[in-house]
mmCIF file of C-alpha atoms in Angstrom:
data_model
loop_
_atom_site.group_PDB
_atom_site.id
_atom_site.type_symbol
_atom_site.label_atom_id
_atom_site.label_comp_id
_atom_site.label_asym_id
_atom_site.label_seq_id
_atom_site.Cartn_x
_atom_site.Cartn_y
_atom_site.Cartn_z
ATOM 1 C CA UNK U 857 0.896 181.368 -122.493
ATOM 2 C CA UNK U 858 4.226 182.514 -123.847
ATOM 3 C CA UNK U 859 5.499 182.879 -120.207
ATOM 4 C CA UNK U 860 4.726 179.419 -119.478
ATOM 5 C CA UNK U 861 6.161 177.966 -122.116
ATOM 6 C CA UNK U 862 9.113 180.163 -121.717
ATOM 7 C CA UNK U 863 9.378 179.076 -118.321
ATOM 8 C CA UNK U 864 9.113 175.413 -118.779
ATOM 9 C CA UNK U 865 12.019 175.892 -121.422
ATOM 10 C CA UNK U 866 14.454 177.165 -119.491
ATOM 11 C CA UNK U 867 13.592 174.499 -116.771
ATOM 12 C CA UNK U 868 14.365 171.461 -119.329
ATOM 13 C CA UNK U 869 17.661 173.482 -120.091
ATOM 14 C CA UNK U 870 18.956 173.625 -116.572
ATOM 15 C CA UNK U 871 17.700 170.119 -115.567
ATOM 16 C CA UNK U 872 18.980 168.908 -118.764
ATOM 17 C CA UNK U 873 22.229 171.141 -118.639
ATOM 18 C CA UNK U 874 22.740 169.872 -114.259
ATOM 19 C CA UNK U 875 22.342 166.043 -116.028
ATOM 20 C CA UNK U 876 24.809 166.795 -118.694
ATOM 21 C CA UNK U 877 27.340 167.228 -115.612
ATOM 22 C CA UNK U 878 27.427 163.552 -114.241
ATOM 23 C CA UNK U 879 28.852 160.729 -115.360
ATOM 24 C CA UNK U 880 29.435 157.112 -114.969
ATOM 25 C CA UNK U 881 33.129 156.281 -114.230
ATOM 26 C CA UNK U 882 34.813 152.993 -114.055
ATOM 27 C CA UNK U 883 38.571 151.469 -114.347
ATOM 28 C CA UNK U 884 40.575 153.175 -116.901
ATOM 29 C CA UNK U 885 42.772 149.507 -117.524
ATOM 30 C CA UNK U 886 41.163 146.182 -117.265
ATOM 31 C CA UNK U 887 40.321 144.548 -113.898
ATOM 32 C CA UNK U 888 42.467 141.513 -113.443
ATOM 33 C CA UNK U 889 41.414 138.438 -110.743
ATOM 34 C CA UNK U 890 42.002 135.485 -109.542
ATOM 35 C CA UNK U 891 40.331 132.390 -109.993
ATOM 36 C CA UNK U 892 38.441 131.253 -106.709
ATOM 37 C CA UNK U 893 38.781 134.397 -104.665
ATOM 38 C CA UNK U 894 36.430 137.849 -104.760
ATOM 39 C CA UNK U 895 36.706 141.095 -106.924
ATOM 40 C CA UNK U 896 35.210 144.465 -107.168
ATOM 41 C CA UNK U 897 34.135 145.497 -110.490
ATOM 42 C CA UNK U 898 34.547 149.538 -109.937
ATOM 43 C CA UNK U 899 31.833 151.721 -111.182
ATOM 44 C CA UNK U 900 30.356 155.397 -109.619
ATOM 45 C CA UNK U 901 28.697 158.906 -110.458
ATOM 46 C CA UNK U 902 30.822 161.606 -110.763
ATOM 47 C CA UNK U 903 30.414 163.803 -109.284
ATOM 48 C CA UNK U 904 28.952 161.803 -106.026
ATOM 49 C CA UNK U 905 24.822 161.813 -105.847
ATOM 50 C CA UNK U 906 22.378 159.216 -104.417
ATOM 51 C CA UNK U 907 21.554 156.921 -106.781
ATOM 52 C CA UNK U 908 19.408 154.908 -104.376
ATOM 53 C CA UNK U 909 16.296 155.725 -106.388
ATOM 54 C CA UNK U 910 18.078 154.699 -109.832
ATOM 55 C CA UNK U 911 18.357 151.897 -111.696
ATOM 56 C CA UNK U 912 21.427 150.107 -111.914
ATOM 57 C CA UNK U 913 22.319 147.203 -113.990
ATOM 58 C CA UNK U 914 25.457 145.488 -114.737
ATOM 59 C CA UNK U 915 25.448 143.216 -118.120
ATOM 60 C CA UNK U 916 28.276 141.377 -120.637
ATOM 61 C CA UNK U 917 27.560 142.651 -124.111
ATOM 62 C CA UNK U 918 29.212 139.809 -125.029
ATOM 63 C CA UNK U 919 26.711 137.589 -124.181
ATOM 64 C CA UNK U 920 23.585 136.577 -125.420
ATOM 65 C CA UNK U 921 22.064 136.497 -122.156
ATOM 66 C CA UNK U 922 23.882 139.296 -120.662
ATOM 67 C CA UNK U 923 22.350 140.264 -117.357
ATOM 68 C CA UNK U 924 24.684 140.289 -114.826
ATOM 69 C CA UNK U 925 23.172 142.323 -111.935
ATOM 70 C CA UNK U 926 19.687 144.392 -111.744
ATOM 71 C CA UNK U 927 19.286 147.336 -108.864
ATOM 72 C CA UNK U 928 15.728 148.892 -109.749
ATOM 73 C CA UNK U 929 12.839 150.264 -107.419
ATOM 74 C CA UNK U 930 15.178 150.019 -104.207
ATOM 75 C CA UNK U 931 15.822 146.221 -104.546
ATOM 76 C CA UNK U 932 18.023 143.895 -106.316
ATOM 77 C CA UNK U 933 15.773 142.225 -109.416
ATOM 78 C CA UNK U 934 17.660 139.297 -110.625
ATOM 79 C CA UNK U 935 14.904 137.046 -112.170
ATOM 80 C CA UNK U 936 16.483 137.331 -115.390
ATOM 81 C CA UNK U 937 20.267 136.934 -114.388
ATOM 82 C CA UNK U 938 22.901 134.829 -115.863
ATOM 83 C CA UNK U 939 22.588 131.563 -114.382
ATOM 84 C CA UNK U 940 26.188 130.764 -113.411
ATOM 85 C CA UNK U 941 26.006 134.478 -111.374
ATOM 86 C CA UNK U 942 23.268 133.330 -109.185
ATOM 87 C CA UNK U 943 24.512 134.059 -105.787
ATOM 88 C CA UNK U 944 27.362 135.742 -106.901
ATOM 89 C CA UNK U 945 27.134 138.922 -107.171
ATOM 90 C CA UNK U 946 25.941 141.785 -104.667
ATOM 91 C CA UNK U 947 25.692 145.594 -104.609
ATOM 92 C CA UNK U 948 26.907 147.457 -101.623
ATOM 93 C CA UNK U 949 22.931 149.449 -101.162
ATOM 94 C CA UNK U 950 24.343 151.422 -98.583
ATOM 95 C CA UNK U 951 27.178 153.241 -100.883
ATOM 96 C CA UNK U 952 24.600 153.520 -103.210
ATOM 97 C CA UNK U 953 24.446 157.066 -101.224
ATOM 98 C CA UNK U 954 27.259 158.073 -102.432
ATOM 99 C CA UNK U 955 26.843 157.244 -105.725
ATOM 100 C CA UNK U 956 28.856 154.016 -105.407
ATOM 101 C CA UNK U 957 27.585 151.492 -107.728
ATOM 102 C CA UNK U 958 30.566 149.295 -107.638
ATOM 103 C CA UNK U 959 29.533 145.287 -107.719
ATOM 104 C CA UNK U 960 31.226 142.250 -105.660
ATOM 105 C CA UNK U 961 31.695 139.351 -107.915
ATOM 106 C CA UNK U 962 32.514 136.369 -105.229
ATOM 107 C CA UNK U 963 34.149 132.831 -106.234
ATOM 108 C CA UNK U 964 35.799 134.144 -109.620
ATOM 109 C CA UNK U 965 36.370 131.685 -111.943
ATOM 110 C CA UNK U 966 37.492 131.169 -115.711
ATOM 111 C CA UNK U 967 33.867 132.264 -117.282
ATOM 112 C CA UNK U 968 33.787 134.790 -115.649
ATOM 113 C CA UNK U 969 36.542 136.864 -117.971
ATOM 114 C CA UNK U 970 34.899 139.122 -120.462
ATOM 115 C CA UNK U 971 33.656 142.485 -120.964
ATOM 116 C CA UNK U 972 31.422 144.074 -118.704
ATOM 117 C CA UNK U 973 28.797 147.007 -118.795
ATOM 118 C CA UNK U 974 27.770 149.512 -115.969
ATOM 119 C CA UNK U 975 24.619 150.983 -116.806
ATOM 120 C CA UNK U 976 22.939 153.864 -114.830
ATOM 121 C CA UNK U 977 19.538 155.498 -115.391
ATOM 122 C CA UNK U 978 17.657 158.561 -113.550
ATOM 123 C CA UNK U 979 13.935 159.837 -114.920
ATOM 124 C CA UNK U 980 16.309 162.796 -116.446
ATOM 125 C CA UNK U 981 19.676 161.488 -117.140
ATOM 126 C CA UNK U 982 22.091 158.054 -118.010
ATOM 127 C CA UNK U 983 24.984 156.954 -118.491
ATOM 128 C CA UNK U 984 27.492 154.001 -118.571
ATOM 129 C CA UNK U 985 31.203 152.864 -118.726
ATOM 130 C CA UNK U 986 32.534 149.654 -120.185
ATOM 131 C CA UNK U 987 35.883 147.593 -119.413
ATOM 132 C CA UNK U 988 37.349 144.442 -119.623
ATOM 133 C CA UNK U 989 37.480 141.485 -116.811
ATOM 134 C CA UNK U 990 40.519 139.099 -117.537
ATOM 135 C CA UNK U 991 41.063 136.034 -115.104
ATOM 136 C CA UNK U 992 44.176 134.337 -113.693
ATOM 137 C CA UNK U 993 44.058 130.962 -112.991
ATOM 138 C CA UNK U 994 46.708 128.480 -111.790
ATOM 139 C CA UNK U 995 46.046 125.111 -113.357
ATOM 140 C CA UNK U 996 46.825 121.490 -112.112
ATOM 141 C CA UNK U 997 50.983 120.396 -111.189
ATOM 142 C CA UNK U 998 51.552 119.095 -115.166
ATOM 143 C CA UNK U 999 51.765 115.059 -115.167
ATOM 144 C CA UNK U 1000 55.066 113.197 -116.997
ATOM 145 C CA UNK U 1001 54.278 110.225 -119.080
ATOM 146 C CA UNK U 1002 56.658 107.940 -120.876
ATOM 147 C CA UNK U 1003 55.287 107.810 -124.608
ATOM 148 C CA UNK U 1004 57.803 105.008 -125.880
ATOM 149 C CA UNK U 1005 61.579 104.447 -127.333
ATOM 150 C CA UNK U 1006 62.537 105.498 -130.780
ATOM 151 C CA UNK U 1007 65.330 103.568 -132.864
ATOM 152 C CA UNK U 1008 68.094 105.289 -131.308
ATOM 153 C CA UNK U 1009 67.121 104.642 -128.217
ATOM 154 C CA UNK U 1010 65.948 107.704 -127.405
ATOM 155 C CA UNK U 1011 63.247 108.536 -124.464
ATOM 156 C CA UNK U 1012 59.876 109.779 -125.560
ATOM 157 C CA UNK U 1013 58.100 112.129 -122.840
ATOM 158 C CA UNK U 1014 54.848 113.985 -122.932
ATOM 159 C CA UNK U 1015 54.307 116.573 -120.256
ATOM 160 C CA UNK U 1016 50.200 117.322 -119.878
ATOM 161 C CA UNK U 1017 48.725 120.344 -117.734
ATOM 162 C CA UNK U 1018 45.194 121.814 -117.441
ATOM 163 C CA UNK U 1019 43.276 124.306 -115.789
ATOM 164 C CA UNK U 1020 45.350 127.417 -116.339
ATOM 165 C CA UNK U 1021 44.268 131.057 -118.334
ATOM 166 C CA UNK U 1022 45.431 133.323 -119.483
ATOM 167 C CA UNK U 1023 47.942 130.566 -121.972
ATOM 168 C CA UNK U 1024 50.787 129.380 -119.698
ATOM 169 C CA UNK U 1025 54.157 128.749 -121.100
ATOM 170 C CA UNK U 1026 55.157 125.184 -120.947
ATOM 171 C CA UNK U 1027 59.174 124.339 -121.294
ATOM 172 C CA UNK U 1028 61.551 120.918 -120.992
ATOM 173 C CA UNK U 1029 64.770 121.423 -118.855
ATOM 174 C CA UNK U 1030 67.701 118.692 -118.390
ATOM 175 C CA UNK U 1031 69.460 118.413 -115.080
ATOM 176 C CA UNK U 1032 71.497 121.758 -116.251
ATOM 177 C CA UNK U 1033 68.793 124.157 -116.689
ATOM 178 C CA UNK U 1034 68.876 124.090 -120.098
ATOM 179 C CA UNK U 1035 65.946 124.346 -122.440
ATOM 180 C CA UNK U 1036 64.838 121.444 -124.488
ATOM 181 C CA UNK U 1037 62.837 122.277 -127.596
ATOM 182 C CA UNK U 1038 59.321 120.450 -127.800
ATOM 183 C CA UNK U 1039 58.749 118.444 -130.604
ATOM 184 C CA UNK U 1040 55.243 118.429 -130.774
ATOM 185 C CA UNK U 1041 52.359 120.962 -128.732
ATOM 186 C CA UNK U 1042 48.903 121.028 -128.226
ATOM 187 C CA UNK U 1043 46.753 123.546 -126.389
ATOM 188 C CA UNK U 1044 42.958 123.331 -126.203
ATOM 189 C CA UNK U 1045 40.063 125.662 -124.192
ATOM 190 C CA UNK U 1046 37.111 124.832 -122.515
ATOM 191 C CA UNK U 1047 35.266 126.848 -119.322
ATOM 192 C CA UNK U 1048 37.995 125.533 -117.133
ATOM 193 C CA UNK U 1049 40.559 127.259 -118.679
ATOM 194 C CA UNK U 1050 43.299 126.039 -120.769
ATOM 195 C CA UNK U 1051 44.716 122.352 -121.086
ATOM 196 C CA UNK U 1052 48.659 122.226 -122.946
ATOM 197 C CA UNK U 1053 50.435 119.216 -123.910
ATOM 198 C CA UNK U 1054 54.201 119.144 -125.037
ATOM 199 C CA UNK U 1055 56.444 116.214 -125.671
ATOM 200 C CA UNK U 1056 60.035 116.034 -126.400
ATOM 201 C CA UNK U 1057 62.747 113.306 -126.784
ATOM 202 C CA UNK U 1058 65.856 112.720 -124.663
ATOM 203 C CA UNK U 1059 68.751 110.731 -125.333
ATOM 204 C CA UNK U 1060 70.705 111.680 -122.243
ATOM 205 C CA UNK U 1061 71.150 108.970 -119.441
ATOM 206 C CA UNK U 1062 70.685 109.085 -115.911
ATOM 207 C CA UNK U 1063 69.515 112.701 -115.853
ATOM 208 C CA UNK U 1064 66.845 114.706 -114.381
ATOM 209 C CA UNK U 1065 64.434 116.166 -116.800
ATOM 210 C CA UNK U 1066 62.070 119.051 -116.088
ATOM 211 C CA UNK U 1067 58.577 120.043 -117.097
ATOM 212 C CA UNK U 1068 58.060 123.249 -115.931
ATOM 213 C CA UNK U 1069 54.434 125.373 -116.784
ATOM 214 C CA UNK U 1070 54.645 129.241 -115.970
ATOM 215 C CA UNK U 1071 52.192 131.975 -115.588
ATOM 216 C CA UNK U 1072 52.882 135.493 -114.515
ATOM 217 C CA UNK U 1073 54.332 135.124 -111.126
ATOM 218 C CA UNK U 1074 53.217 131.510 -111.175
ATOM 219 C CA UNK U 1075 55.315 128.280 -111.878
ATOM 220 C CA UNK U 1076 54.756 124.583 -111.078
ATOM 221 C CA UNK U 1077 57.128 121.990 -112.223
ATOM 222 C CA UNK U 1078 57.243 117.849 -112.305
ATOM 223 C CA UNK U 1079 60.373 115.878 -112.691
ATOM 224 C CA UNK U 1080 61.700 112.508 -114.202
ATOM 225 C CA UNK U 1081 64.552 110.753 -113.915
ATOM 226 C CA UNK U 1082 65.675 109.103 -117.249
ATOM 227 C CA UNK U 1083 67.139 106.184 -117.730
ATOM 228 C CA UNK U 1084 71.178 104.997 -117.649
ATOM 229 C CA UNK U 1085 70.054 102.085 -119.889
ATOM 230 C CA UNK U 1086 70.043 102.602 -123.634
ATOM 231 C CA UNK U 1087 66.995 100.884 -124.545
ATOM 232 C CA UNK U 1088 66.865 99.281 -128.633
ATOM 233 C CA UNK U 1089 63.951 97.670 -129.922
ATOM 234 C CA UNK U 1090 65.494 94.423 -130.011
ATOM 235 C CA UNK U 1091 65.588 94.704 -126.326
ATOM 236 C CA UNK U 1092 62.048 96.270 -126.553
ATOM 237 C CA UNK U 1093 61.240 93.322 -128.471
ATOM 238 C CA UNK U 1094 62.385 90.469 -126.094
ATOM 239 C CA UNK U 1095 60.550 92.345 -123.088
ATOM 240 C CA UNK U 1096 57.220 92.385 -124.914
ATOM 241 C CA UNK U 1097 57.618 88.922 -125.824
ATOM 242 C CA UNK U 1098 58.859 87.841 -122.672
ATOM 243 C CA UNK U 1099 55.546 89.364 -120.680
ATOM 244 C CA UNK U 1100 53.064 88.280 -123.609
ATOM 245 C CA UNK U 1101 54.680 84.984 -123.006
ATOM 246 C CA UNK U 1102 53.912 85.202 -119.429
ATOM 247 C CA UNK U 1103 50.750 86.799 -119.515
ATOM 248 C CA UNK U 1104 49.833 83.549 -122.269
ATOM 249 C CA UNK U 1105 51.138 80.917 -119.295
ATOM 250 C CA UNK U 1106 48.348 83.220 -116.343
ATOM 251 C CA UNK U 1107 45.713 82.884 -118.810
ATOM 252 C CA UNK U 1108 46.101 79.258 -119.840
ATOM 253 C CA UNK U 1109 46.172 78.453 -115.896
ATOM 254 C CA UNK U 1110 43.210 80.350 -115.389
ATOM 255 C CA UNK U 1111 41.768 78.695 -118.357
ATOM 256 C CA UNK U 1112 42.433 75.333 -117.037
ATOM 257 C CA UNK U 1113 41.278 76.558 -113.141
ATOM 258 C CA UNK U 1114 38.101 77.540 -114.965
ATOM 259 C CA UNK U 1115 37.389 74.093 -116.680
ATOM 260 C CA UNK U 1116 38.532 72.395 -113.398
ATOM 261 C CA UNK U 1117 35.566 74.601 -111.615
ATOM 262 C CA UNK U 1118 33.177 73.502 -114.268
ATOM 263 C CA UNK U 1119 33.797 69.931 -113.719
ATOM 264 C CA UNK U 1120 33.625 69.842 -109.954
ATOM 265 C CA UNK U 1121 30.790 71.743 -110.105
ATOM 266 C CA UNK U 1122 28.938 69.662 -113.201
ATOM 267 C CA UNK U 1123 29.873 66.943 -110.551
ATOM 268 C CA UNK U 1124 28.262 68.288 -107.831
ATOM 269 C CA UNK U 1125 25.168 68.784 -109.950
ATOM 270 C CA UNK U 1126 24.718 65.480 -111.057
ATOM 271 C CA UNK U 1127 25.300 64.406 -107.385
ATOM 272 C CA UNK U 1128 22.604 66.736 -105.783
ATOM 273 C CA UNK U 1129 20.185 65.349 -109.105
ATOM 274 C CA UNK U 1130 21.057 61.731 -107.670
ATOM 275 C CA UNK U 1131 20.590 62.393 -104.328
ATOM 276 C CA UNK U 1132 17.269 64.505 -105.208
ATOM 277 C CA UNK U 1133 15.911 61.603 -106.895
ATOM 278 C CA UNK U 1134 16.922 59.120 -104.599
ATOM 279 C CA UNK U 1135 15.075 61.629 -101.957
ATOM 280 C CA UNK U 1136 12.578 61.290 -103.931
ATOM 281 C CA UNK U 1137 12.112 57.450 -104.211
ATOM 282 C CA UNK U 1138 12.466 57.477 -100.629
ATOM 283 C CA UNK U 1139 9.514 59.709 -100.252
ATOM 284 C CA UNK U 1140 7.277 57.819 -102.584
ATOM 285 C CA UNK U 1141 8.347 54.392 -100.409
ATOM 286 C CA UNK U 1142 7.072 55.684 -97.184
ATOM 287 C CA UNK U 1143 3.901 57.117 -99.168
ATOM 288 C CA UNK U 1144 3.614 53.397 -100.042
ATOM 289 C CA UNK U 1145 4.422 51.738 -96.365
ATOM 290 C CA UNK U 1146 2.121 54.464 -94.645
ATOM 291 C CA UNK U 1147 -0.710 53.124 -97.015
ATOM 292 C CA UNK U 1148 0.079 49.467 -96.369
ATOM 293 C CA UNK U 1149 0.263 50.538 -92.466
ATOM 294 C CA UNK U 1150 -3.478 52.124 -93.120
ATOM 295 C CA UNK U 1151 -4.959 48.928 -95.014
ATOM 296 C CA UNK U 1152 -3.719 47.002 -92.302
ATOM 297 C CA UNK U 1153 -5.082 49.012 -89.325
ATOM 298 C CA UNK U 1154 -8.228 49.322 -91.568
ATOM 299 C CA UNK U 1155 -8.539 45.186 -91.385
ATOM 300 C CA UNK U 1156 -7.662 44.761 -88.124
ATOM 301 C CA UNK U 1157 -10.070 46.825 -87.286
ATOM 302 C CA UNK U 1158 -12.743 44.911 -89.152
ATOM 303 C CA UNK U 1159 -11.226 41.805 -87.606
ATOM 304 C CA UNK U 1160 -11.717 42.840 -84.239
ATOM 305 C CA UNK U 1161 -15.461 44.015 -84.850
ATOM 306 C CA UNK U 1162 -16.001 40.503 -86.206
ATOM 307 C CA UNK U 1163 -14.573 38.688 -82.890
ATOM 308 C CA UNK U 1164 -16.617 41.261 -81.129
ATOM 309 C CA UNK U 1165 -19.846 40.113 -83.022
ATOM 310 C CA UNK U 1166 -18.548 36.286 -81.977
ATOM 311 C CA UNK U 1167 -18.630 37.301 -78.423
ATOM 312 C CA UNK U 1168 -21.839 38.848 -78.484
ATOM 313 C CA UNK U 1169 -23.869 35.761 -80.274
ATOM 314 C CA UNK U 1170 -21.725 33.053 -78.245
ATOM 315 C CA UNK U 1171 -23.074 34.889 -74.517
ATOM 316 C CA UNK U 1172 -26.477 35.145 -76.437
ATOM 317 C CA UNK U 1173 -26.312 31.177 -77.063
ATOM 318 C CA UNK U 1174 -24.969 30.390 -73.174
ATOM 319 C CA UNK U 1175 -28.197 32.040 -71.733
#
């Protein structure tokens, strides 16, 4: 009995001492990627084994549902998987082999940055390596809108640009390629990435002024040309009441096209009543003629059966 147990002993401590020598390796740095396109998410065994008969799953512990990708009993299980990975994801089940448990992550986008776990599991042994997923995306060209004139006649501009992650860098340059600090600048977050606004004023005339939004090796600009007018609010004044003037004039024609509609069409309304009625009256007359046309019919016909009757007694009387 000693023997056995002896035996059985020294078996756990090689089979635990062979699965003390692998381990789950993935990227020592974070895995960078591109918004739209595909990525690998590296993970293996060292040293290389079959893990065909394992289970591999790939989560984000920094999720509350955080099931990314589930390899179990020779088949992908994905029941439970994150819903915006649905038909995302795939395992390579012939480099499972070779202890290749790397995962294919296609049509990358902004959600999908976070931190990812590669967990593996034998009936003697696991293991698992975490890392970090960042995204690049490269947002929409940014959009230049005039926000108004100050006193000094000076150019308000607000340059507006979503879509983009990491945090792009936004920056104002005149027709020099020179800087132009922002006066004001907003940045907000949502699954599409990030959305920045900036505005600035210019007081230079008949120049070119740049909005240009940078990420990594990424840079899209828009451009506006200000200006050789100085612009005053007494100016600005005389413009707005020059068009509300105008747009007074439009709506007091349309007013009166309106009531001119009205009438014509009252008009026609009380004509179509008139005519209705007199359709009408005309209806009830020839009611009243085709019953005068019946009576008479009716004694006419009694007429004629009387001169019949005549006839008769008249040849009776002759015999």
């Amino acid at each position: 009995m000693k023997f056995i147990c002896l035996t059985l002993l020294i078996i756990s401590g090689i089979t635990y001492s062979r699965s003390d020598q692998y381990e789950v390796v993935g990227p020592a740095d974070r895995v960078f990627a591109v918004a739209g396109e595909d990525v690998i998410l590296p993970c293996s065994v060292k040293p290389n084994i079959s893990v065909v008969d394992m289970r591999v799953e790939w989560t984000r512990p920094d999720q509350k549902d955080s099931l990314v990708h589930l390899y179990e009993d020779y088949e992908d299980r994905n029941t439970d998987q994150i819903e915006s990975y649905r038909g995302r994801t795939k395992l390579n089940h012939q480099e499972l082999q070779r202890g290749n448990t790397s995962l294919k992550l296609s049509s990358v986008r902004v959600s999908d940055e976070g931190r990812y776990k590669c967990f593996i599991q034998s009936k003697s042994w696991y293991n698992d390596v975490t890392f970090d997923v960042s995204v690049e995306a490269v947002g929409r060209p940014p959009v230049i809108t005039v926000d108004g004139f100050d006193d000094s006649g000076g150019l308000h501009l607000q340059c507006e640009s979503e879509g983009w992650n990491p945090e792009p860098d936004l920056e104002w340059l005149n027709s020099e390629g020179v800087s132009l600090t922002s006066e004001t600048t907003e940045t907000h977050r949502n699954t599409d990435g990030f959305r920045v606004k900036h505005t600035v004023t210019v007081y230079e005339r008949d120049s070119i002024i740049h909005c240009r939004v940078k990420l990594r090796y990424h840079m899209l600009e828009t451009m506006i040309t200000s200006s050789n007018k100085r612009f005053n609010p007494l100016r600005t004044s005389v413009i707005l009441i020059s068009a509300v003037v105008v747009l007074i004039g439009i709506a007091g024609m349309l007013i009166a096209a309106f009531v001119h509609k009205n009438k014509e069409l009252d008009h026609l309304k009380n004509e179509n009543r008139g005519m209705k009625q007199e359709h009408n009256r005309l209806q009830k007359e020839q009611s009243e003629i085709k019953q005068e046309h019946d009576r008479l019919q009716k004694e006419k016909s009694e007429i004629k059966q009387e001169c019949d009757q005549l006839q008769n007694k008249m040849a009776i009387n002759g015999k």
